[in-house]
mmCIF file of C-alpha atoms in Angstrom:
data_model
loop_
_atom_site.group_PDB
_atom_site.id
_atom_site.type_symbol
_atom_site.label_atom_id
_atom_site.label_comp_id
_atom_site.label_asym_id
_atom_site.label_seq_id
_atom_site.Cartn_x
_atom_site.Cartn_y
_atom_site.Cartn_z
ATOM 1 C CA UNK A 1 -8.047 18.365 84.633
ATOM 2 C CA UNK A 2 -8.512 20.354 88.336
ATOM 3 C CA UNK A 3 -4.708 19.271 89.137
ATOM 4 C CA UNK A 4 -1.707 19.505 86.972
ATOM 5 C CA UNK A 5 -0.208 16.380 89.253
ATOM 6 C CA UNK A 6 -0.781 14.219 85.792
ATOM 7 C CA UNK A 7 1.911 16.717 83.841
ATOM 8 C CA UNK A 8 3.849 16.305 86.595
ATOM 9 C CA UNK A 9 4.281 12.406 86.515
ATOM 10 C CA UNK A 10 5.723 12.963 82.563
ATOM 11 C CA UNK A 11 7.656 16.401 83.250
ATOM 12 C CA UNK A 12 11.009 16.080 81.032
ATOM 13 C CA UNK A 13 11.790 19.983 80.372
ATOM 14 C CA UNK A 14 11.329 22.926 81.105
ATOM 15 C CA UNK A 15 9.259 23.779 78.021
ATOM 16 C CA UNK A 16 6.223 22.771 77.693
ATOM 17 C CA UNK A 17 3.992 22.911 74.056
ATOM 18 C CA UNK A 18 0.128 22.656 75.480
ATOM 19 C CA UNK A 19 -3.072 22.456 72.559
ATOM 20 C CA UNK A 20 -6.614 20.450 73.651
ATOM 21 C CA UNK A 21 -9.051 18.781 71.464
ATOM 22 C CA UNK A 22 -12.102 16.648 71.186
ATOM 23 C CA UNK A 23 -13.000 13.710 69.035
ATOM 24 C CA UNK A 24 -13.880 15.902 65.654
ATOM 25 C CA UNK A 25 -10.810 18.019 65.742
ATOM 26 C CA UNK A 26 -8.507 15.922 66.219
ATOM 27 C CA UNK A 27 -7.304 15.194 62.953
ATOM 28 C CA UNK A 28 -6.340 18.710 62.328
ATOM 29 C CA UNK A 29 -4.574 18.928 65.968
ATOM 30 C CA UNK A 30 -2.814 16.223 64.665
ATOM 31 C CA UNK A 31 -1.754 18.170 61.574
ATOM 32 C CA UNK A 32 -0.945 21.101 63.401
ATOM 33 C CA UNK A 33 1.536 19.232 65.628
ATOM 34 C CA UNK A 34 2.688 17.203 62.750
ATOM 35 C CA UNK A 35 3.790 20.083 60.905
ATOM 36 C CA UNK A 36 5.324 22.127 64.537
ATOM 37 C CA UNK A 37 7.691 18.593 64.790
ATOM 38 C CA UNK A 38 8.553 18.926 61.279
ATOM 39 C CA UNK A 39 9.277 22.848 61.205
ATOM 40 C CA UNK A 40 10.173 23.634 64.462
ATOM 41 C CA UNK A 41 12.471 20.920 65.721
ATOM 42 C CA UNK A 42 14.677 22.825 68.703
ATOM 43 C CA UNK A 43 11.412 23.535 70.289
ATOM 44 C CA UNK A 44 9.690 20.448 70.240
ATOM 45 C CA UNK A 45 13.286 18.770 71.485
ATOM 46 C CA UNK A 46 13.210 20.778 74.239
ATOM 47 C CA UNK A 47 9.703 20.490 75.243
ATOM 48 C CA UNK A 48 7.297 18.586 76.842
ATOM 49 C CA UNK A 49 3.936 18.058 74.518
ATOM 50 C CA UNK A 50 0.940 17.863 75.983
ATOM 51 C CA UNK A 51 -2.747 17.313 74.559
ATOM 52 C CA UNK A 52 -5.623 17.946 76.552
ATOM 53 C CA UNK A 53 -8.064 15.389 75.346
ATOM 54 C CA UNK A 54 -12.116 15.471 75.525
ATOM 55 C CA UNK A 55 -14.151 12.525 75.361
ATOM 56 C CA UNK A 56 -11.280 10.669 72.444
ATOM 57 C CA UNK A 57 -11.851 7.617 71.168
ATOM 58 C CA UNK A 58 -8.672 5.137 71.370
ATOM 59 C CA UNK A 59 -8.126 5.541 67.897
ATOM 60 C CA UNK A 60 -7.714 9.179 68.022
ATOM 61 C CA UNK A 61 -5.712 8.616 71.493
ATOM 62 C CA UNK A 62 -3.552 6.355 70.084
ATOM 63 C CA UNK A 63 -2.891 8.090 66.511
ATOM 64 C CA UNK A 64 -2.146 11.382 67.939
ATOM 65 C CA UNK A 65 0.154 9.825 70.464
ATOM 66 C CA UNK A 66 2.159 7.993 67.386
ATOM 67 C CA UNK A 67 3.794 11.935 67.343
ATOM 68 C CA UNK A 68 6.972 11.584 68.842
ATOM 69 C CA UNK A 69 7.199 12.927 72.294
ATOM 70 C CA UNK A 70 3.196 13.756 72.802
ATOM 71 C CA UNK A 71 1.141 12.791 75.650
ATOM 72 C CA UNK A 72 -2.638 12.692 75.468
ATOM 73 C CA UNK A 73 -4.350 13.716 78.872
ATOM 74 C CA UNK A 74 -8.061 13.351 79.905
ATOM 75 C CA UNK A 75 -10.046 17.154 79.809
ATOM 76 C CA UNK A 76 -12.842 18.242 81.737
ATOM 77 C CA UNK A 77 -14.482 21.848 82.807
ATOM 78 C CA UNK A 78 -13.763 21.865 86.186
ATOM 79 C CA UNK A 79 -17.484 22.504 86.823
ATOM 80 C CA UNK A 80 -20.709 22.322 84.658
ATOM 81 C CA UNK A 81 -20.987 24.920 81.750
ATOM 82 C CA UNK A 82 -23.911 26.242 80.627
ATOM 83 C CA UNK A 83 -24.602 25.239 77.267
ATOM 84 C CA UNK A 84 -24.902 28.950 75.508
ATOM 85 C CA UNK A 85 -24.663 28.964 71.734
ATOM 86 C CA UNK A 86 -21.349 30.601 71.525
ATOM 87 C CA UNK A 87 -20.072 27.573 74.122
ATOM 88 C CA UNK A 88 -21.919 24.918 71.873
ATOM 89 C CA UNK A 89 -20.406 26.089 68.810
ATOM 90 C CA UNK A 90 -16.999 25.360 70.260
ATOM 91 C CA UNK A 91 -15.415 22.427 71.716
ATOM 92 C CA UNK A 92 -15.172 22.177 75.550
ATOM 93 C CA UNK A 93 -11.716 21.518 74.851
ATOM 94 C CA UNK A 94 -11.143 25.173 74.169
ATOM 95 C CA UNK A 95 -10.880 25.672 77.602
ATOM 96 C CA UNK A 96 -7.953 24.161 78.247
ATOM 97 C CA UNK A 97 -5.682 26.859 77.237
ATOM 98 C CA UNK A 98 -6.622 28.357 80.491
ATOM 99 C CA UNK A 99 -4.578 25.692 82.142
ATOM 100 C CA UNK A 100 -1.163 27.312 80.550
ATOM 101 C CA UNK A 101 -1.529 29.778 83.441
ATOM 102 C CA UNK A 102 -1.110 26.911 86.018
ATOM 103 C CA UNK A 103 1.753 25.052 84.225
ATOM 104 C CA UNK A 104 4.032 28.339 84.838
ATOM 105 C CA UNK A 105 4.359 26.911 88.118
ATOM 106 C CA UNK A 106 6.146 24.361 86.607
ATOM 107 C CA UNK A 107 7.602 25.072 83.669
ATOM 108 C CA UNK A 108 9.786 28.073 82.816
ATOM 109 C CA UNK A 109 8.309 28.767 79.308
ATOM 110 C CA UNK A 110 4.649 27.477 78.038
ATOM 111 C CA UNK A 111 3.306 27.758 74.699
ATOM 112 C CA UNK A 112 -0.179 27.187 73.341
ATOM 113 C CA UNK A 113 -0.855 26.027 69.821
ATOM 114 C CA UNK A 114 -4.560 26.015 68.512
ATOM 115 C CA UNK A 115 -5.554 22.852 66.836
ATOM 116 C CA UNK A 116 -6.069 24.501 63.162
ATOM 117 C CA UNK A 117 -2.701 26.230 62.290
ATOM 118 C CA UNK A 118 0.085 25.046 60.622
ATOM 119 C CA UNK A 119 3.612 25.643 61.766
ATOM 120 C CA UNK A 120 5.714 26.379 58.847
ATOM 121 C CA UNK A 121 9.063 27.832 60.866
ATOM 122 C CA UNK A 122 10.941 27.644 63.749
ATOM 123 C CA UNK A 123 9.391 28.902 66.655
ATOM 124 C CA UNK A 124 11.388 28.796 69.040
ATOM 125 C CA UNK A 125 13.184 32.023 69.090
ATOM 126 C CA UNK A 126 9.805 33.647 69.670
ATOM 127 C CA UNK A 127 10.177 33.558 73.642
ATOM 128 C CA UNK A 128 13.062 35.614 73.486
ATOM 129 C CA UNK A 129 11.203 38.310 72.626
ATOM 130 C CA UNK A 130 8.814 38.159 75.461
ATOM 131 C CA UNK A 131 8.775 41.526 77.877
ATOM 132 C CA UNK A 132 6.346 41.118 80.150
ATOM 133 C CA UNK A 133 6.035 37.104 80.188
ATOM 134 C CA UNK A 134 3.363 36.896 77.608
ATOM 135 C CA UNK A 135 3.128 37.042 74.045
ATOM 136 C CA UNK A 136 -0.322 37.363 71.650
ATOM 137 C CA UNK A 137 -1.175 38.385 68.137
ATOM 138 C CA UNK A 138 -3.413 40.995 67.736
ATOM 139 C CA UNK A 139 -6.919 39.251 66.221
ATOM 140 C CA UNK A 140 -7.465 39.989 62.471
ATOM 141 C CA UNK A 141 -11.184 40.270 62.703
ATOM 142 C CA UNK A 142 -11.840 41.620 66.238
ATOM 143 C CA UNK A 143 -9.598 43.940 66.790
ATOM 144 C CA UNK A 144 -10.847 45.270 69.893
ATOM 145 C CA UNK A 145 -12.032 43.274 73.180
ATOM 146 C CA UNK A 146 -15.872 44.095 71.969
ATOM 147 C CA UNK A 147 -15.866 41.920 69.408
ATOM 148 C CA UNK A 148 -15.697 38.718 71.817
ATOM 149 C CA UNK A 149 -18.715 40.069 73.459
ATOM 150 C CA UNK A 150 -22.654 40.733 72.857
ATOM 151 C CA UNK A 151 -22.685 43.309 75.093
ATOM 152 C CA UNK A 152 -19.884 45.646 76.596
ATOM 153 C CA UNK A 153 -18.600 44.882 80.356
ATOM 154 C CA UNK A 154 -18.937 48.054 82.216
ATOM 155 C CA UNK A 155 -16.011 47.326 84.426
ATOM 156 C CA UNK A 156 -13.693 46.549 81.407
ATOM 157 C CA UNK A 157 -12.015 48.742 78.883
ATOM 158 C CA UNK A 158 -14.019 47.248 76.074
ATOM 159 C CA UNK A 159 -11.786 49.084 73.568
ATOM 160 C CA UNK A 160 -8.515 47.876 74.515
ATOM 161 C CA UNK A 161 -6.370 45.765 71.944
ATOM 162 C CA UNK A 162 -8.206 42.252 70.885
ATOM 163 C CA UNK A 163 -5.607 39.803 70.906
ATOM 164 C CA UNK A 164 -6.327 35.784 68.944
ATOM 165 C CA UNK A 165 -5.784 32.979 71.446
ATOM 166 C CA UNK A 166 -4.775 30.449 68.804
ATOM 167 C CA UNK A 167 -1.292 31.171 69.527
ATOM 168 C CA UNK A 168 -0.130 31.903 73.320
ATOM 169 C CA UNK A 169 2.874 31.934 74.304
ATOM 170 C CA UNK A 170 4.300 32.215 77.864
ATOM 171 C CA UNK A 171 7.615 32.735 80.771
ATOM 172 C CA UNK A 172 7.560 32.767 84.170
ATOM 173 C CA UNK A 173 9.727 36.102 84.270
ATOM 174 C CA UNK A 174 6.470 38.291 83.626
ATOM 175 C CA UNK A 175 5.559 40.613 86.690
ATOM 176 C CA UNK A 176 2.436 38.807 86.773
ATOM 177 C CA UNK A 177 3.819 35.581 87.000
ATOM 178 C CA UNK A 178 3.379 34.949 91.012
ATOM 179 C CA UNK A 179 -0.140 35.055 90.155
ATOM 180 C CA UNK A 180 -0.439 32.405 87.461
ATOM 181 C CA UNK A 181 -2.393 29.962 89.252
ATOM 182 C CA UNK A 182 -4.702 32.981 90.296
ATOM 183 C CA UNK A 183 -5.273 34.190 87.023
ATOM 184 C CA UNK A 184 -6.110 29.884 85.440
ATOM 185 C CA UNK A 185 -8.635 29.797 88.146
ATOM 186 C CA UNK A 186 -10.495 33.258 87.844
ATOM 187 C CA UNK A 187 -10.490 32.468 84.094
ATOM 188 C CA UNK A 188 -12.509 29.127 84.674
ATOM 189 C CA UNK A 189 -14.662 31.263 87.513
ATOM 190 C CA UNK A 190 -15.592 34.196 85.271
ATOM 191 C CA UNK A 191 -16.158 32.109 82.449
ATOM 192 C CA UNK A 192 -19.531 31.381 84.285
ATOM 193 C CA UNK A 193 -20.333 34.241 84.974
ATOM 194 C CA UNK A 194 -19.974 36.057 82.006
ATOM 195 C CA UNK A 195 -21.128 32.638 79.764
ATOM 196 C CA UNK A 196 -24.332 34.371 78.489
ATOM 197 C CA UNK A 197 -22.177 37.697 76.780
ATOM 198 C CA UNK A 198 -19.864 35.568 75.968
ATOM 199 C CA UNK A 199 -19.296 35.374 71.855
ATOM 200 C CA UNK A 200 -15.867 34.248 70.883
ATOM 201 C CA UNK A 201 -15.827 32.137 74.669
ATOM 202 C CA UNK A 202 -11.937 31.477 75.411
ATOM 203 C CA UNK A 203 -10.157 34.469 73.909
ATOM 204 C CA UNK A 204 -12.659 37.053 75.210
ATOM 205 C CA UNK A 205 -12.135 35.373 78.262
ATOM 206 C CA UNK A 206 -8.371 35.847 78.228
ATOM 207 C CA UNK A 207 -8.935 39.224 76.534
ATOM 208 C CA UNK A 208 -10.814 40.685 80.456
ATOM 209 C CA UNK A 209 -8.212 38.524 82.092
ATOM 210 C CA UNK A 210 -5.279 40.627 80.490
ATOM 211 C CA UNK A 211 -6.866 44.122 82.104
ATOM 212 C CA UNK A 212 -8.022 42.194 85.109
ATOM 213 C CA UNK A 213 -4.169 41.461 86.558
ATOM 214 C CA UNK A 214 -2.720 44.527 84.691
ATOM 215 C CA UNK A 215 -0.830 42.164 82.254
ATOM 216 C CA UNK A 216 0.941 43.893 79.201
ATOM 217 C CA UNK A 217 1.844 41.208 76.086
ATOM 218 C CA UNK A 218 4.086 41.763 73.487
ATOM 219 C CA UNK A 219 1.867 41.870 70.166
ATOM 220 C CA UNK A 220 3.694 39.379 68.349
ATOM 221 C CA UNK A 221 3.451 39.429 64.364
ATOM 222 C CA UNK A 222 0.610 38.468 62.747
ATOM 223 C CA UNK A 223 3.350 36.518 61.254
ATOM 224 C CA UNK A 224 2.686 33.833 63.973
ATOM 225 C CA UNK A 225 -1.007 33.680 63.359
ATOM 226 C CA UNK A 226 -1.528 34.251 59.335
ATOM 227 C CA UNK A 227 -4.465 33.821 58.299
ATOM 228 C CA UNK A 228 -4.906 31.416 55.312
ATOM 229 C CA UNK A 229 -6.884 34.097 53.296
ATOM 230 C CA UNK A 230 -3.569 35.860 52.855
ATOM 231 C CA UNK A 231 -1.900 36.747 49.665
ATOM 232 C CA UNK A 232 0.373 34.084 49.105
ATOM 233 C CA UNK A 233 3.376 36.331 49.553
ATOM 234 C CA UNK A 234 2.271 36.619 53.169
ATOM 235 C CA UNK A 235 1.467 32.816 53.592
ATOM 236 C CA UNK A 236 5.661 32.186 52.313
ATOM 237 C CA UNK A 237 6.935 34.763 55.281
ATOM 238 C CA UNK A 238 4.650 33.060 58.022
ATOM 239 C CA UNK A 239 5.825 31.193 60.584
ATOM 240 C CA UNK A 240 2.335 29.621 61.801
ATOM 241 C CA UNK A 241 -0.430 30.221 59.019
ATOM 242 C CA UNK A 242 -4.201 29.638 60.891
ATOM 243 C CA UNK A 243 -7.502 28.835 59.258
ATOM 244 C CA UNK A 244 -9.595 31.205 61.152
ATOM 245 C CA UNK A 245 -13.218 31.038 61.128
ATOM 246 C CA UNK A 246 -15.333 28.921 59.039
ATOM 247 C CA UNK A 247 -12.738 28.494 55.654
ATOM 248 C CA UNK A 248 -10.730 25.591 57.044
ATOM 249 C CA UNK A 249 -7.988 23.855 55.622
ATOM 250 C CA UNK A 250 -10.495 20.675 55.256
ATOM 251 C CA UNK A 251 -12.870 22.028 53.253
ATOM 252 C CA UNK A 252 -11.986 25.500 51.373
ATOM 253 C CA UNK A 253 -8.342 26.211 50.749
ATOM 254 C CA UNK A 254 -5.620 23.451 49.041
ATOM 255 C CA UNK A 255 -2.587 23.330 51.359
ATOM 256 C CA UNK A 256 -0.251 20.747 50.251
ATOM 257 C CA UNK A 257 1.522 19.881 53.566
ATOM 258 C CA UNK A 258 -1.587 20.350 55.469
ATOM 259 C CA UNK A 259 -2.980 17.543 52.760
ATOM 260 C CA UNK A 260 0.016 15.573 53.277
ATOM 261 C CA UNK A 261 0.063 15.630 57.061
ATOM 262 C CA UNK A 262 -4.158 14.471 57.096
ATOM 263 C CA UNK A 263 -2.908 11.903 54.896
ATOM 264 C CA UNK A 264 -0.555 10.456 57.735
ATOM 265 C CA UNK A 265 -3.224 10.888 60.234
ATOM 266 C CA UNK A 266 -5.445 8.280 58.263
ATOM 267 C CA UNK A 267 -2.646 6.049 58.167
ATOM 268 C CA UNK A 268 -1.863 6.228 62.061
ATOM 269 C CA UNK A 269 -5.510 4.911 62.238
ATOM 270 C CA UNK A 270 -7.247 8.509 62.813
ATOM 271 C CA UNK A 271 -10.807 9.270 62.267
ATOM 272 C CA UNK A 272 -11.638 11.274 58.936
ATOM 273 C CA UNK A 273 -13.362 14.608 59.245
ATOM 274 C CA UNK A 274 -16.515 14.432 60.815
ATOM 275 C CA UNK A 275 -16.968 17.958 61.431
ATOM 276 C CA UNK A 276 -20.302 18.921 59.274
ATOM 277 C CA UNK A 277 -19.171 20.631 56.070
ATOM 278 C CA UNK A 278 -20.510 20.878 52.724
ATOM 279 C CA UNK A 279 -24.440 21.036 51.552
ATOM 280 C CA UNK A 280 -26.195 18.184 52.166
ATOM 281 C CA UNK A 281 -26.521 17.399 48.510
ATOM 282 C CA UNK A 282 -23.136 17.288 47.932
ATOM 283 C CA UNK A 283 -22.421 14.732 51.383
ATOM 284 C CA UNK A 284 -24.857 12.599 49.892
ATOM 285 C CA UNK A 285 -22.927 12.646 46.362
ATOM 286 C CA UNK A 286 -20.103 11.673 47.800
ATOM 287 C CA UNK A 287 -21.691 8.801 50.105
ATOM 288 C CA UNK A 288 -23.806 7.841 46.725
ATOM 289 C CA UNK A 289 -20.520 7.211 44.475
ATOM 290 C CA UNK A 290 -18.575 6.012 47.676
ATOM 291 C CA UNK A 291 -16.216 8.899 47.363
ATOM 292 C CA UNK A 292 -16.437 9.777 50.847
ATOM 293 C CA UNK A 293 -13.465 7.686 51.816
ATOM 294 C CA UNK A 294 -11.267 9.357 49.325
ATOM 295 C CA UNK A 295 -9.484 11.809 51.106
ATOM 296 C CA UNK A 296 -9.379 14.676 47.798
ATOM 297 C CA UNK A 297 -13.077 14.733 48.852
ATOM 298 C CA UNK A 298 -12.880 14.731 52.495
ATOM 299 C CA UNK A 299 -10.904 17.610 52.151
ATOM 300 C CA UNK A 300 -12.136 19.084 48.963
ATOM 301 C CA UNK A 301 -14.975 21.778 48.968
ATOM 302 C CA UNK A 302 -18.715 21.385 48.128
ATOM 303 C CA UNK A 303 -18.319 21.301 44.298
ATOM 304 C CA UNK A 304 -22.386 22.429 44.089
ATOM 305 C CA UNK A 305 -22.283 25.664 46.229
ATOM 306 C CA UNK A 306 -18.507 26.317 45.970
ATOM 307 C CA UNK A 307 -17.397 25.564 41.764
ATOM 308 C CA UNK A 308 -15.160 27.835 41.466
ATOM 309 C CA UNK A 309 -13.635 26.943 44.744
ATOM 310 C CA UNK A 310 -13.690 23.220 43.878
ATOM 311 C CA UNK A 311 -11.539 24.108 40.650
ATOM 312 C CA UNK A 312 -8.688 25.714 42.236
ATOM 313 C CA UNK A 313 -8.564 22.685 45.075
ATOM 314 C CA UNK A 314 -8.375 20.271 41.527
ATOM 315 C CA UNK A 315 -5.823 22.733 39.749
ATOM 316 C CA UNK A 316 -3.443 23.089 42.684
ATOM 317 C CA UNK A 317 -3.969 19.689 43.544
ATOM 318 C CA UNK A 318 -2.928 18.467 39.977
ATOM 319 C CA UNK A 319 -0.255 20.466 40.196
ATOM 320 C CA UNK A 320 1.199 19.834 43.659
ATOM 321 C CA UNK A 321 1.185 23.683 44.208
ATOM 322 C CA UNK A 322 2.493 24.614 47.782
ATOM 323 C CA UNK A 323 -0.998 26.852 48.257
#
């Protein structure tokens, strides 16, 4: 995706809602759109949604594109990437948040959603707040740019706020804003170069590109990026709650509308999980009794290393709790 002349040919507003996948995530992409339609309806009537596809199958094409009002587009790296660990262990799809930089030529307000959240307000109300034409949440975990990093960047104030690139969100009023194509292609340069230090790939990337054209967000509420280990008080205030790190929605915590909305993605003819979960005794369990089409134990977690956690999923599940 070099050129943005494909956005172009299906430009309706002047909003556009941007998130990129590949094959294995797209079921929860799905989800997380599903539930931003659902919640936060004056947005997504007012928007253009676009998903930045790598290497989908037509089934996942077509089921994700059964979401009123989104359009699937073909995703590449612009060049070759090295294939670090930190880059293997995320999609190349990830990348594609770099390209709502570029859209601010063509769209007054951009946001980016990250493919494992799930919207649970409306949103749109959030870009009024925006001072500087950006808006990020601070990162739970890394709280400082470091922690994206192996190894600190001399040039770069490696103790400057760490901000989570699951949820971006964008104007074209910033003071940076003339430079927006400028800033999407050093990000895709300096990606390469820095590869190798590179830990958390995309957000430490967006992290140096922050200091790099002296751009000042707005540190939105972590009430736009909650993480699902919150205390449930937290999780009921949220407006976007995100399964950070390894504890996903699919296989450690019982949502019940991130449940229901997998459910609909099997029935718009999505692939089930394939992301590697679970010990290998327990996938074979489930492939031995034929439970792996069941979607309680796609989603469920490994009953053999996780009991306790398996429990809950069956308790909250019997009892249709929201959490």
């Amino acid at each position: 995706m070099s050129e943005l002349s494909e956005y172009l040919k299906l430009q309706q507003h002047q909003t556009c809602i941007f998130a990129g996948c590949d094959d294995k995530y797209a079921f929860c992409l799905y989800v997380s759109l599903w539930s931003l339609l659902k919640h936060s309806p004056k947005l997504a009537q007012e928007a253009d949604i676009f998903v930045a596809g790598f290497k989908l199958s037509a089934e996942n094409k077509k089921a994700l594109e059964s979401l009123p009002g989104v359009h699937v587009i073909n995703y590449t790296y612009p060049s070759s990437l090295p294939q670090t660990s930190a880059i293997m262990n995320f999609t190349e799809a990830s990348f594609a948040r770099y390209d709502c930089f570029g859209l601010l030529k063509y769209y007054e307000k951009v946001l980016y959603l990250d493919s494992d959240v799930l919207v649970q307000k409306e949103i749109r109300p959030i870009f009024d707040q925006l001072s500087d034409g950006i808006g990020l949440v601070q990162d739970p975990t890394f709280t400082t740019v470091r922690g994206n990093f192996y190894k600190e960047i001399p040039q770069f104030n490696m103790n400057a706020t760490g901000y989570n690139s699951g949820f971006i969100v964008l104007n074209n009023k910033g003071s940076w804003a003339n430079k927006a194509l400028e800033i999407r292609s050093w990000l895709y340069k300096q990606t390469l170069v820095y590869a190798e230090n590179l830990f958390l790939p995309d957000q430490g990337m967006i992290n140096l590109a922050i200091e790099q054209f002296n751009i000042y967000p707005l540190t939105i509420s972590e009430d736009y990026n909650c993480p699902a280990s919150s205390p449930t008080k937290e999780l009921r205030n949220a407006y976007i709650i995100h399964s950070t790190g390894p504890r996903k929605f699919w296989c450690y915590y019982y949502f019940k509308e991130w449940y229901e909305g997998y459910s609909r993605w099997l029935v718009a003819g999505g692939h089930p999980v394939s992301i590697h979960r679970g010990s290998a005794f327990w996938r074979w369990t489930l492939r031995k009794l034929h439970l792996d089409n069941k979607v309680f134990f796609q989603l469920s977690p490994d009953f053999f290393t996780k009991p306790l956690k398996f429990g809950r999923f069956v308790m909250k599940k019997m009892f249709r709790m929201k959490y």
